[in-house]
Short mmCIF file of C-alpha atoms in Angstrom, two decimals:
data_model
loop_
_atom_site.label_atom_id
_atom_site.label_comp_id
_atom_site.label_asym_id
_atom_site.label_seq_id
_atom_site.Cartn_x
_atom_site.Cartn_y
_atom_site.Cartn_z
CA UNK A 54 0.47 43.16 -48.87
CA UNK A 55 0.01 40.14 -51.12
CA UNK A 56 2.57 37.48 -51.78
CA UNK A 57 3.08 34.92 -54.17
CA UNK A 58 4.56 31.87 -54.58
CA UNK A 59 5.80 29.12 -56.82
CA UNK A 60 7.18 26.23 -55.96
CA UNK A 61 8.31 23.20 -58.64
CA UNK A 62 9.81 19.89 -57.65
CA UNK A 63 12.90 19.29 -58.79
CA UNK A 64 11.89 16.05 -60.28
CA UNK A 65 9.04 18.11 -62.40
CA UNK A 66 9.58 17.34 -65.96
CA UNK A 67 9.96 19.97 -68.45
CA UNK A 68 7.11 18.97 -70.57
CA UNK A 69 4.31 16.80 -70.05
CA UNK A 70 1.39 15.01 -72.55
CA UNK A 71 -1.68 16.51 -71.96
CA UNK A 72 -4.84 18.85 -72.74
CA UNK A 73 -2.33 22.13 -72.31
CA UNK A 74 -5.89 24.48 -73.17
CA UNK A 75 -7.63 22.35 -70.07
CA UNK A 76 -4.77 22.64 -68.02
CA UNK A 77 -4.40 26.49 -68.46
CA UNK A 78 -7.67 26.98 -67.96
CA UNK A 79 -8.11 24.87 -64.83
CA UNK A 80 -4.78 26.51 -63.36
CA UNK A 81 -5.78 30.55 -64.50
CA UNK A 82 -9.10 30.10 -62.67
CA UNK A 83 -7.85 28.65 -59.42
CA UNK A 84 -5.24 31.27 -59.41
CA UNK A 85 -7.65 34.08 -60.13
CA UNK A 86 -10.26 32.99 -57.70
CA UNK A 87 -7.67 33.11 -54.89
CA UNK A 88 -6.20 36.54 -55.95
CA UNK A 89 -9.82 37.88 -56.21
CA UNK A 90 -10.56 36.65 -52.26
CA UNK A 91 -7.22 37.05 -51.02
CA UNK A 92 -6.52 40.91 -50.38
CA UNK A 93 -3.52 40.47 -47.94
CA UNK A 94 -1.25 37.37 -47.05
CA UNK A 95 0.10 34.82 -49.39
CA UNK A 96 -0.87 32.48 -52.71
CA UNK A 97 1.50 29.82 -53.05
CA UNK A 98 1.09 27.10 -55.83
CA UNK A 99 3.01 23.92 -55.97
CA UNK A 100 3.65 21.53 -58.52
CA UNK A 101 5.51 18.11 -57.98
CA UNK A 102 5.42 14.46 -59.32
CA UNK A 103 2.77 12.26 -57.11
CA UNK A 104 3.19 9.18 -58.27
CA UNK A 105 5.09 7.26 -60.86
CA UNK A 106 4.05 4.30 -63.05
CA UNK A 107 6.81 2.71 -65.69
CA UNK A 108 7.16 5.83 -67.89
CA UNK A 109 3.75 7.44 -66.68
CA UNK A 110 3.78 10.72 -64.13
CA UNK A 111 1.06 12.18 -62.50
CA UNK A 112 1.61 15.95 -61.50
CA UNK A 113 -0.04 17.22 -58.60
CA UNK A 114 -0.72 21.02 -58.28
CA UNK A 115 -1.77 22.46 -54.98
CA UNK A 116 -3.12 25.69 -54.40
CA UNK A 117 -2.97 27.34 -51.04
CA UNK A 118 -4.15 30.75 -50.09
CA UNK A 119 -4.95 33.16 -46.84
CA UNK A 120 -8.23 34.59 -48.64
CA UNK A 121 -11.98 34.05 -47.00
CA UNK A 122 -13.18 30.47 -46.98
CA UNK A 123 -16.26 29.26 -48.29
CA UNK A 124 -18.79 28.32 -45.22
CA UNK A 125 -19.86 24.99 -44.48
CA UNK A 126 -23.80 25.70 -45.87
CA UNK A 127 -22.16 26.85 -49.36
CA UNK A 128 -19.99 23.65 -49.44
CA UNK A 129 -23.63 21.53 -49.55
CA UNK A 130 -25.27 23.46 -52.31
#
């Protein structure tokens, strides 16, 4: 009852400069958090180029899932 998803721009490039150990970790923690509060629908992650400076790129990954929010009085603590 659980779907994933994965969408990358075609315009993505193959490899990018950056902390890939940060990056990992950042990405495996979103994605596990959402799998462990999303028992049913859909976890779709996109990646794409936001903006683009001379040679610079900045990638944008978005993470969207159907699990329980967090409520408003746990978004102040």
């Amino acid at each position: 009852g659980l779907r994933f998803s994965l969408e990358q721009a075609a315009d993505l490039p193959r490899f990018v400069r950056g902390d890939a150990l940060r990056i990992g970790q950042v990405l495996t923690n979103l994605l596990g958090n959402a799998l462990k509060f999303t028992e049913v629908g859909e976890i779709a992650l996109r990646a794409y180029v936001c903006r683009t400076n001379d040679d610079a790129r900045e990638i944008r990954c978005v993470l969207r899932d159907t699990g329980i929010d967090i409520s408003r009085e746990q978004h102040d603590v």
